Amino acid sequence: MTPLPRIMVAPNGARLQKADHPAIPLSDDELITCARACFDAGAGAIHAHIRDADGQHLLDAARYRALVAALNKAVPDMAVQITTEAIGRYAPDHQMQIALHSGADMVSVSIRELCRADEGDVQTFLADCASRKITLQFILYDTDDCALLARTLPAETLTDPALQLLFVLGRYSETPAKPEDLTPFLDWLSNTALTPDWAVCAFGPDEAKCLQHAARQGGKCRTGFENSLHLSTGRIAPDNAAKVADLKALIG
């Protein structure tokens, strides 16, 4: 199992287009170039989304296999995580098949999206990922998701220090993230005595402040244009590598 790196870059996400920022990487070639630059700047892993010919969010196993293989060749020391995010376009059964057949050994899944499937199918999926040594990072948007995770995972998985979680602060088009948004998640960890491998991503211009706060609390960080276009100074970043370098300087 590959542990979460101190810094993971999420360079494109599912929504932003070139009109939002010309350095948003949409094609596989752009993602590979971006990955190299971000690795050199200090990112230990990339969280990769793929897009279709129109630049729209895509979950396609063959396309993912090609991208993962290309990334592993181009940046062999950088871990690769793929997403199964639905964005309202995909059902849980499709998301689970993507996780199992993408060629990646690190996969990001939303617990609330996963649990829209039949409970038996979810348990089979979790067992299949474990048997194939696919590491899941569970996306948690609030403490209701935390409670859902606790009800869903087997006890031995929930209490495993290698369990990977992502606490999401803020939303795309709603309230921008603030450092104090992390407090309910930290309280949940304390109250449940769980010690997972956890990271934070934060939407909005205060992303860097949120990530710096998370790092001080022992968490890891996911940065990049998926969550914010801003540097810690408030300026718009020229590219994802600049965001990685900026965060690395902040958290040491």
PDB file of C-alpha atoms in Angstrom:
ATOM      1  CA  MET A   1       0.000   0.000   0.000  1.00  0.00           C
ATOM      2  CA  THR A   2       1.327   3.414  -1.003  1.00  0.00           C
ATOM      3  CA  PRO A   3       0.833   5.955   1.805  1.00  0.00           C
ATOM      4  CA  LEU A   4      -0.414   9.415   1.012  1.00  0.00           C
ATOM      5  CA  PRO A   5       2.405  11.826   0.185  1.00  0.00           C
ATOM      6  CA  ARG A   6       2.791  15.049   2.112  1.00  0.00           C
ATOM      7  CA  ILE A   7       1.691  16.912  -1.041  1.00  0.00           C
ATOM      8  CA  MET A   8      -0.587  15.570  -3.775  1.00  0.00           C
ATOM      9  CA  VAL A   9      -1.460  17.712  -6.783  1.00  0.00           C
ATOM     10  CA  ALA A  10      -4.965  17.779  -8.267  1.00  0.00           C
ATOM     11  CA  PRO A  11      -4.293  19.718 -11.460  1.00  0.00           C
ATOM     12  CA  ASN A  12      -7.589  19.742 -13.335  1.00  0.00           C
ATOM     13  CA  GLY A  13     -10.639  18.273 -11.609  1.00  0.00           C
ATOM     14  CA  ALA A  14     -13.885  17.665 -13.446  1.00  0.00           C
ATOM     15  CA  ARG A  15     -15.239  21.139 -14.082  1.00  0.00           C
ATOM     16  CA  LEU A  16     -12.705  23.828 -14.999  1.00  0.00           C
ATOM     17  CA  GLN A  17     -11.908  24.617 -18.618  1.00  0.00           C
ATOM     18  CA  LYS A  18      -9.225  26.564 -20.484  1.00  0.00           C
ATOM     19  CA  ALA A  19     -11.507  29.586 -20.231  1.00  0.00           C
ATOM     20  CA  ASP A  20     -11.072  29.430 -16.449  1.00  0.00           C
ATOM     21  CA  HIS A  21      -7.274  29.225 -16.719  1.00  0.00           C
ATOM     22  CA  PRO A  22      -5.179  28.491 -19.827  1.00  0.00           C
ATOM     23  CA  ALA A  23      -2.884  26.171 -17.852  1.00  0.00           C
ATOM     24  CA  ILE A  24      -5.663  23.736 -16.886  1.00  0.00           C
ATOM     25  CA  PRO A  25      -4.335  20.397 -18.238  1.00  0.00           C
ATOM     26  CA  LEU A  26      -7.093  18.600 -20.159  1.00  0.00           C
ATOM     27  CA  SER A  27      -5.333  16.207 -22.551  1.00  0.00           C
ATOM     28  CA  ASP A  28      -3.199  13.264 -21.459  1.00  0.00           C
ATOM     29  CA  ASP A  29      -0.091  14.948 -22.869  1.00  0.00           C
ATOM     30  CA  GLU A  30      -0.828  18.082 -20.862  1.00  0.00           C
ATOM     31  CA  LEU A  31      -1.356  16.025 -17.713  1.00  0.00           C
ATOM     32  CA  ILE A  32       1.971  14.255 -18.206  1.00  0.00           C
ATOM     33  CA  THR A  33       3.818  17.542 -18.702  1.00  0.00           C
ATOM     34  CA  CYS A  34       2.066  18.956 -15.644  1.00  0.00           C
ATOM     35  CA  ALA A  35       2.916  15.878 -13.568  1.00  0.00           C
ATOM     36  CA  ARG A  36       6.627  16.193 -14.366  1.00  0.00           C
ATOM     37  CA  ALA A  37       6.665  19.860 -13.366  1.00  0.00           C
ATOM     38  CA  CYS A  38       4.672  19.260 -10.181  1.00  0.00           C
ATOM     39  CA  PHE A  39       6.876  16.341  -9.154  1.00  0.00           C
ATOM     40  CA  ASP A  40       9.950  18.542  -9.594  1.00  0.00           C
ATOM     41  CA  ALA A  41       8.217  21.216  -7.485  1.00  0.00           C
ATOM     42  CA  GLY A  42       7.571  18.788  -4.621  1.00  0.00           C
ATOM     43  CA  ALA A  43       4.364  16.786  -5.250  1.00  0.00           C
ATOM     44  CA  GLY A  44       4.652  13.108  -4.430  1.00  0.00           C
ATOM     45  CA  ALA A  45       1.440  12.083  -6.203  1.00  0.00           C
ATOM     46  CA  ILE A  46      -1.041  13.263  -8.803  1.00  0.00           C
ATOM     47  CA  HIS A  47      -4.822  13.018  -8.519  1.00  0.00           C
ATOM     48  CA  ALA A  48      -5.868  12.677 -12.144  1.00  0.00           C
ATOM     49  CA  HIS A  49      -9.147  13.335 -13.917  1.00  0.00           C
ATOM     50  CA  ILE A  50      -9.629  12.594 -17.609  1.00  0.00           C
ATOM     51  CA  ARG A  51     -11.811  14.503 -20.070  1.00  0.00           C
ATOM     52  CA  ASP A  52     -13.605  13.591 -23.275  1.00  0.00           C
ATOM     53  CA  ALA A  53     -13.099  15.276 -26.663  1.00  0.00           C
ATOM     54  CA  ASP A  54     -15.318  18.158 -25.551  1.00  0.00           C
ATOM     55  CA  GLY A  55     -13.392  18.661 -22.315  1.00  0.00           C
ATOM     56  CA  GLN A  56     -16.126  17.107 -20.167  1.00  0.00           C
ATOM     57  CA  HIS A  57     -15.609  14.802 -17.179  1.00  0.00           C
ATOM     58  CA  LEU A  58     -15.055  11.188 -18.203  1.00  0.00           C
ATOM     59  CA  LEU A  59     -14.833   7.859 -16.393  1.00  0.00           C
ATOM     60  CA  ASP A  60     -13.390   5.374 -18.883  1.00  0.00           C
ATOM     61  CA  ALA A  61     -11.247   2.424 -17.814  1.00  0.00           C
ATOM     62  CA  ALA A  62      -9.279   2.086 -21.065  1.00  0.00           C
ATOM     63  CA  ARG A  63      -8.447   5.797 -21.118  1.00  0.00           C
ATOM     64  CA  TYR A  64      -7.363   5.625 -17.504  1.00  0.00           C
ATOM     65  CA  ARG A  65      -5.154   2.588 -18.132  1.00  0.00           C
ATOM     66  CA  ALA A  66      -3.389   4.457 -20.927  1.00  0.00           C
ATOM     67  CA  LEU A  67      -2.875   7.558 -18.796  1.00  0.00           C
ATOM     68  CA  VAL A  68      -1.678   5.641 -15.740  1.00  0.00           C
ATOM     69  CA  ALA A  69       0.836   3.704 -17.850  1.00  0.00           C
ATOM     70  CA  ALA A  70       2.093   6.916 -19.465  1.00  0.00           C
ATOM     71  CA  LEU A  71       2.433   8.681 -16.114  1.00  0.00           C
ATOM     72  CA  ASN A  72       4.259   5.726 -14.585  1.00  0.00           C
ATOM     73  CA  LYS A  73       6.703   5.813 -17.495  1.00  0.00           C
ATOM     74  CA  ALA A  74       7.174   9.581 -17.574  1.00  0.00           C
ATOM     75  CA  VAL A  75       7.367  10.181 -13.807  1.00  0.00           C
ATOM     76  CA  PRO A  76       8.150   6.756 -12.301  1.00  0.00           C
ATOM     77  CA  ASP A  77       8.656   8.021  -8.756  1.00  0.00           C
ATOM     78  CA  MET A  78       5.332   9.871  -8.631  1.00  0.00           C
ATOM     79  CA  ALA A  79       2.301   7.986  -7.306  1.00  0.00           C
ATOM     80  CA  VAL A  80      -0.844   8.109  -9.437  1.00  0.00           C
ATOM     81  CA  GLN A  81      -4.356   8.298  -8.020  1.00  0.00           C
ATOM     82  CA  ILE A  82      -7.417   8.294 -10.272  1.00  0.00           C
ATOM     83  CA  THR A  83     -10.875   9.587  -9.414  1.00  0.00           C
ATOM     84  CA  THR A  84     -14.259   7.883  -9.579  1.00  0.00           C
ATOM     85  CA  GLU A  85     -16.148  11.136  -8.989  1.00  0.00           C
ATOM     86  CA  ALA A  86     -19.611  11.009 -10.562  1.00  0.00           C
ATOM     87  CA  ILE A  87     -20.355  14.716 -11.236  1.00  0.00           C
ATOM     88  CA  GLY A  88     -23.937  13.613 -11.762  1.00  0.00           C
ATOM     89  CA  ARG A  89     -22.960  11.594 -14.855  1.00  0.00           C
ATOM     90  CA  TYR A  90     -22.226   8.109 -13.535  1.00  0.00           C
ATOM     91  CA  ALA A  91     -23.899   5.490 -11.354  1.00  0.00           C
ATOM     92  CA  PRO A  92     -22.128   3.647  -8.526  1.00  0.00           C
ATOM     93  CA  ASP A  93     -21.804   0.379 -10.465  1.00  0.00           C
ATOM     94  CA  HIS A  94     -19.874   2.189 -13.206  1.00  0.00           C
ATOM     95  CA  GLN A  95     -17.728   3.998 -10.649  1.00  0.00           C
ATOM     96  CA  MET A  96     -16.828   0.719  -8.968  1.00  0.00           C
ATOM     97  CA  GLN A  97     -15.850  -0.877 -12.279  1.00  0.00           C
ATOM     98  CA  ILE A  98     -13.615   2.095 -13.051  1.00  0.00           C
ATOM     99  CA  ALA A  99     -11.871   1.690  -9.697  1.00  0.00           C
ATOM    100  CA  LEU A 100     -11.252  -1.988 -10.330  1.00  0.00           C
ATOM    101  CA  HIS A 101     -10.100  -1.724 -13.944  1.00  0.00           C
ATOM    102  CA  SER A 102      -8.320   1.631 -14.275  1.00  0.00           C
ATOM    103  CA  GLY A 103      -4.823   0.248 -13.840  1.00  0.00           C
ATOM    104  CA  ALA A 104      -4.213   2.505 -10.836  1.00  0.00           C
ATOM    105  CA  ASP A 105      -3.392   1.168  -7.395  1.00  0.00           C
ATOM    106  CA  MET A 106      -4.637   4.386  -5.739  1.00  0.00           C
ATOM    107  CA  VAL A 107      -8.276   5.394  -6.244  1.00  0.00           C
ATOM    108  CA  SER A 108     -10.355   8.246  -4.826  1.00  0.00           C
ATOM    109  CA  VAL A 109     -13.996   7.451  -3.973  1.00  0.00           C
ATOM    110  CA  SER A 110     -16.798   9.460  -2.403  1.00  0.00           C
ATOM    111  CA  ILE A 111     -18.377   7.439   0.389  1.00  0.00           C
ATOM    112  CA  ARG A 112     -21.776   9.103  -0.198  1.00  0.00           C
ATOM    113  CA  GLU A 113     -21.665   8.231  -3.907  1.00  0.00           C
ATOM    114  CA  LEU A 114     -20.448   4.683  -3.261  1.00  0.00           C
ATOM    115  CA  CYS A 115     -23.220   3.995  -0.763  1.00  0.00           C
ATOM    116  CA  ARG A 116     -25.900   4.743  -3.316  1.00  0.00           C
ATOM    117  CA  ALA A 117     -25.244   1.175  -4.439  1.00  0.00           C
ATOM    118  CA  ASP A 118     -26.685  -1.923  -2.783  1.00  0.00           C
ATOM    119  CA  GLU A 119     -24.956  -2.645   0.525  1.00  0.00           C
ATOM    120  CA  GLY A 120     -23.917  -6.110  -0.606  1.00  0.00           C
ATOM    121  CA  ASP A 121     -22.385  -4.712  -3.787  1.00  0.00           C
ATOM    122  CA  VAL A 122     -20.443  -2.164  -1.742  1.00  0.00           C
ATOM    123  CA  GLN A 123     -19.014  -4.850   0.532  1.00  0.00           C
ATOM    124  CA  THR A 124     -18.054  -6.986  -2.466  1.00  0.00           C
ATOM    125  CA  PHE A 125     -16.356  -3.971  -4.035  1.00  0.00           C
ATOM    126  CA  LEU A 126     -14.375  -3.221  -0.885  1.00  0.00           C
ATOM    127  CA  ALA A 127     -13.237  -6.831  -0.681  1.00  0.00           C
ATOM    128  CA  ASP A 128     -12.282  -6.868  -4.376  1.00  0.00           C
ATOM    129  CA  CYS A 129     -10.181  -3.716  -3.958  1.00  0.00           C
ATOM    130  CA  ALA A 130      -8.416  -5.221  -0.967  1.00  0.00           C
ATOM    131  CA  SER A 131      -7.674  -8.463  -2.802  1.00  0.00           C
ATOM    132  CA  ARG A 132      -6.289  -6.519  -5.796  1.00  0.00           C
ATOM    133  CA  LYS A 133      -4.241  -4.231  -3.511  1.00  0.00           C
ATOM    134  CA  ILE A 134      -6.078  -1.141  -4.710  1.00  0.00           C
ATOM    135  CA  THR A 135      -5.850   1.560  -2.057  1.00  0.00           C
ATOM    136  CA  LEU A 136      -9.027   3.608  -1.699  1.00  0.00           C
ATOM    137  CA  GLN A 137      -9.002   7.150  -0.368  1.00  0.00           C
ATOM    138  CA  PHE A 138     -12.472   7.956   0.911  1.00  0.00           C
ATOM    139  CA  ILE A 139     -13.758  11.477   0.231  1.00  0.00           C
ATOM    140  CA  LEU A 140     -15.641  12.968   3.182  1.00  0.00           C
ATOM    141  CA  TYR A 141     -17.524  16.245   2.772  1.00  0.00           C
ATOM    142  CA  ASP A 142     -18.940  16.499   6.305  1.00  0.00           C
ATOM    143  CA  THR A 143     -19.371  14.541   9.528  1.00  0.00           C
ATOM    144  CA  ASP A 144     -22.475  12.832   8.160  1.00  0.00           C
ATOM    145  CA  ASP A 145     -20.110  11.255   5.635  1.00  0.00           C
ATOM    146  CA  CYS A 146     -17.814  10.303   8.506  1.00  0.00           C
ATOM    147  CA  ALA A 147     -20.685   8.501  10.229  1.00  0.00           C
ATOM    148  CA  LEU A 148     -21.623   6.795   6.954  1.00  0.00           C
ATOM    149  CA  LEU A 149     -18.034   5.627   6.523  1.00  0.00           C
ATOM    150  CA  ALA A 150     -18.029   4.200  10.048  1.00  0.00           C
ATOM    151  CA  ARG A 151     -21.235   2.268   9.325  1.00  0.00           C
ATOM    152  CA  THR A 152     -19.949   0.961   5.998  1.00  0.00           C
ATOM    153  CA  LEU A 153     -16.369  -0.144   6.521  1.00  0.00           C
ATOM    154  CA  PRO A 154     -15.454  -3.340   8.325  1.00  0.00           C
ATOM    155  CA  ALA A 155     -14.101  -2.565  11.806  1.00  0.00           C
ATOM    156  CA  GLU A 156     -10.612  -3.781  10.942  1.00  0.00           C
ATOM    157  CA  THR A 157     -10.490  -1.410   7.947  1.00  0.00           C
ATOM    158  CA  LEU A 158     -11.886   1.575   9.831  1.00  0.00           C
ATOM    159  CA  THR A 159      -9.315   1.264  12.614  1.00  0.00           C
ATOM    160  CA  ASP A 160      -6.367   0.529  10.331  1.00  0.00           C
ATOM    161  CA  PRO A 161      -3.853   3.432  10.495  1.00  0.00           C
ATOM    162  CA  ALA A 162      -3.291   2.915   6.754  1.00  0.00           C
ATOM    163  CA  LEU A 163      -6.922   3.874   5.977  1.00  0.00           C
ATOM    164  CA  GLN A 164      -6.812   6.877   3.631  1.00  0.00           C
ATOM    165  CA  LEU A 165      -9.267   9.752   4.006  1.00  0.00           C
ATOM    166  CA  LEU A 166      -9.743  13.124   2.314  1.00  0.00           C
ATOM    167  CA  PHE A 167     -11.512  15.848   4.261  1.00  0.00           C
ATOM    168  CA  VAL A 168     -13.064  18.370   1.864  1.00  0.00           C
ATOM    169  CA  LEU A 169     -13.335  21.954   3.075  1.00  0.00           C
ATOM    170  CA  GLY A 170     -15.683  24.315   1.234  1.00  0.00           C
ATOM    171  CA  ARG A 171     -17.473  23.683  -2.051  1.00  0.00           C
ATOM    172  CA  TYR A 172     -17.071  24.556  -5.720  1.00  0.00           C
ATOM    173  CA  SER A 173     -19.783  27.221  -5.935  1.00  0.00           C
ATOM    174  CA  GLU A 174     -20.868  27.634  -2.340  1.00  0.00           C
ATOM    175  CA  THR A 175     -19.000  28.777   0.778  1.00  0.00           C
ATOM    176  CA  PRO A 176     -15.230  29.099   0.296  1.00  0.00           C
ATOM    177  CA  ALA A 177     -13.142  27.081   2.739  1.00  0.00           C
ATOM    178  CA  LYS A 178     -11.736  28.478   5.978  1.00  0.00           C
ATOM    179  CA  PRO A 179      -9.185  26.793   8.296  1.00  0.00           C
ATOM    180  CA  GLU A 180     -11.793  26.331  11.034  1.00  0.00           C
ATOM    181  CA  ASP A 181     -13.795  24.081   8.692  1.00  0.00           C
ATOM    182  CA  LEU A 182     -11.361  21.323   9.610  1.00  0.00           C
ATOM    183  CA  THR A 183     -12.417  21.335  13.291  1.00  0.00           C
ATOM    184  CA  PRO A 184     -15.465  19.005  12.991  1.00  0.00           C
ATOM    185  CA  PHE A 185     -13.335  16.398  11.216  1.00  0.00           C
ATOM    186  CA  LEU A 186     -10.597  16.603  13.846  1.00  0.00           C
ATOM    187  CA  ASP A 187     -13.220  16.316  16.587  1.00  0.00           C
ATOM    188  CA  TRP A 188     -14.600  13.199  14.884  1.00  0.00           C
ATOM    189  CA  LEU A 189     -11.138  11.633  14.772  1.00  0.00           C
ATOM    190  CA  SER A 190     -10.584  12.450  18.428  1.00  0.00           C
ATOM    191  CA  ASN A 191     -13.995  11.190  19.558  1.00  0.00           C
ATOM    192  CA  THR A 192     -13.648   7.921  17.663  1.00  0.00           C
ATOM    193  CA  ALA A 193      -9.943   7.434  18.499  1.00  0.00           C
ATOM    194  CA  LEU A 194      -9.226   6.809  14.812  1.00  0.00           C
ATOM    195  CA  THR A 195      -5.736   7.490  13.460  1.00  0.00           C
ATOM    196  CA  PRO A 196      -6.012   7.196   9.661  1.00  0.00           C
ATOM    197  CA  ASP A 197      -3.724   8.531   6.952  1.00  0.00           C
ATOM    198  CA  TRP A 198      -5.662  11.727   6.247  1.00  0.00           C
ATOM    199  CA  ALA A 199      -5.372  14.687   3.929  1.00  0.00           C
ATOM    200  CA  VAL A 200      -7.269  17.885   3.210  1.00  0.00           C
ATOM    201  CA  CYS A 201      -8.331  19.748   0.100  1.00  0.00           C
ATOM    202  CA  ALA A 202      -9.908  23.186   0.295  1.00  0.00           C
ATOM    203  CA  PHE A 203     -11.943  25.176  -2.215  1.00  0.00           C
ATOM    204  CA  GLY A 204     -11.459  28.883  -2.694  1.00  0.00           C
ATOM    205  CA  PRO A 205      -8.871  31.628  -2.248  1.00  0.00           C
ATOM    206  CA  ASP A 206      -7.925  30.572   1.312  1.00  0.00           C
ATOM    207  CA  GLU A 207      -6.841  27.100   0.198  1.00  0.00           C
ATOM    208  CA  ALA A 208      -3.222  27.675   1.254  1.00  0.00           C
ATOM    209  CA  LYS A 209      -4.221  28.837   4.760  1.00  0.00           C
ATOM    210  CA  CYS A 210      -6.419  25.755   5.162  1.00  0.00           C
ATOM    211  CA  LEU A 211      -3.687  23.388   4.017  1.00  0.00           C
ATOM    212  CA  GLN A 212      -1.080  25.008   6.227  1.00  0.00           C
ATOM    213  CA  HIS A 213      -3.442  24.582   9.190  1.00  0.00           C
ATOM    214  CA  ALA A 214      -4.046  20.930   8.279  1.00  0.00           C
ATOM    215  CA  ALA A 215      -0.316  20.254   8.051  1.00  0.00           C
ATOM    216  CA  ARG A 216       0.176  21.735  11.525  1.00  0.00           C
ATOM    217  CA  GLN A 217      -2.470  19.300  12.802  1.00  0.00           C
ATOM    218  CA  GLY A 218      -0.620  16.322  11.332  1.00  0.00           C
ATOM    219  CA  GLY A 219      -2.523  16.059   8.063  1.00  0.00           C
ATOM    220  CA  LYS A 220      -1.369  15.888   4.489  1.00  0.00           C
ATOM    221  CA  CYS A 221      -2.314  18.231   1.664  1.00  0.00           C
ATOM    222  CA  ARG A 222      -3.887  18.115  -1.782  1.00  0.00           C
ATOM    223  CA  THR A 223      -3.434  21.282  -3.805  1.00  0.00           C
ATOM    224  CA  GLY A 224      -3.979  22.304  -7.401  1.00  0.00           C
ATOM    225  CA  PHE A 225      -6.329  23.953  -9.840  1.00  0.00           C
ATOM    226  CA  GLU A 226      -9.106  21.454  -9.050  1.00  0.00           C
ATOM    227  CA  ASN A 227      -9.663  23.310  -5.794  1.00  0.00           C
ATOM    228  CA  SER A 228      -8.261  26.803  -6.228  1.00  0.00           C
ATOM    229  CA  LEU A 229      -6.448  28.975  -8.752  1.00  0.00           C
ATOM    230  CA  HIS A 230      -4.859  31.102  -6.015  1.00  0.00           C
ATOM    231  CA  LEU A 231      -1.423  31.208  -4.436  1.00  0.00           C
ATOM    232  CA  SER A 232      -0.952  31.965  -0.732  1.00  0.00           C
ATOM    233  CA  THR A 233      -0.360  35.627  -1.674  1.00  0.00           C
ATOM    234  CA  GLY A 234      -3.836  35.842  -3.179  1.00  0.00           C
ATOM    235  CA  ARG A 235      -2.508  36.106  -6.716  1.00  0.00           C
ATOM    236  CA  ILE A 236      -3.649  33.714  -9.446  1.00  0.00           C
ATOM    237  CA  ALA A 237      -1.036  30.994  -9.945  1.00  0.00           C
ATOM    238  CA  PRO A 238       0.572  30.697 -13.384  1.00  0.00           C
ATOM    239  CA  ASP A 239       0.320  26.901 -13.244  1.00  0.00           C
ATOM    240  CA  ASN A 240      -0.058  23.916 -10.939  1.00  0.00           C
ATOM    241  CA  ALA A 241       3.682  23.590 -10.304  1.00  0.00           C
ATOM    242  CA  ALA A 242       3.698  27.095  -8.844  1.00  0.00           C
ATOM    243  CA  LYS A 243       0.934  26.072  -6.431  1.00  0.00           C
ATOM    244  CA  VAL A 244       2.907  23.010  -5.342  1.00  0.00           C
ATOM    245  CA  ALA A 245       6.061  25.053  -4.805  1.00  0.00           C
ATOM    246  CA  ASP A 246       4.074  27.687  -2.892  1.00  0.00           C
ATOM    247  CA  LEU A 247       2.557  25.070  -0.576  1.00  0.00           C
ATOM    248  CA  LYS A 248       5.889  23.322  -0.046  1.00  0.00           C
ATOM    249  CA  ALA A 249       7.410  26.607   1.088  1.00  0.00           C
ATOM    250  CA  LEU A 250       4.511  27.127   3.511  1.00  0.00           C
ATOM    251  CA  ILE A 251       4.579  23.718   5.199  1.00  0.00           C
ATOM    252  CA  GLY A 252       8.327  23.071   5.020  1.00  0.00           C
TER     253      GLY A 252
END
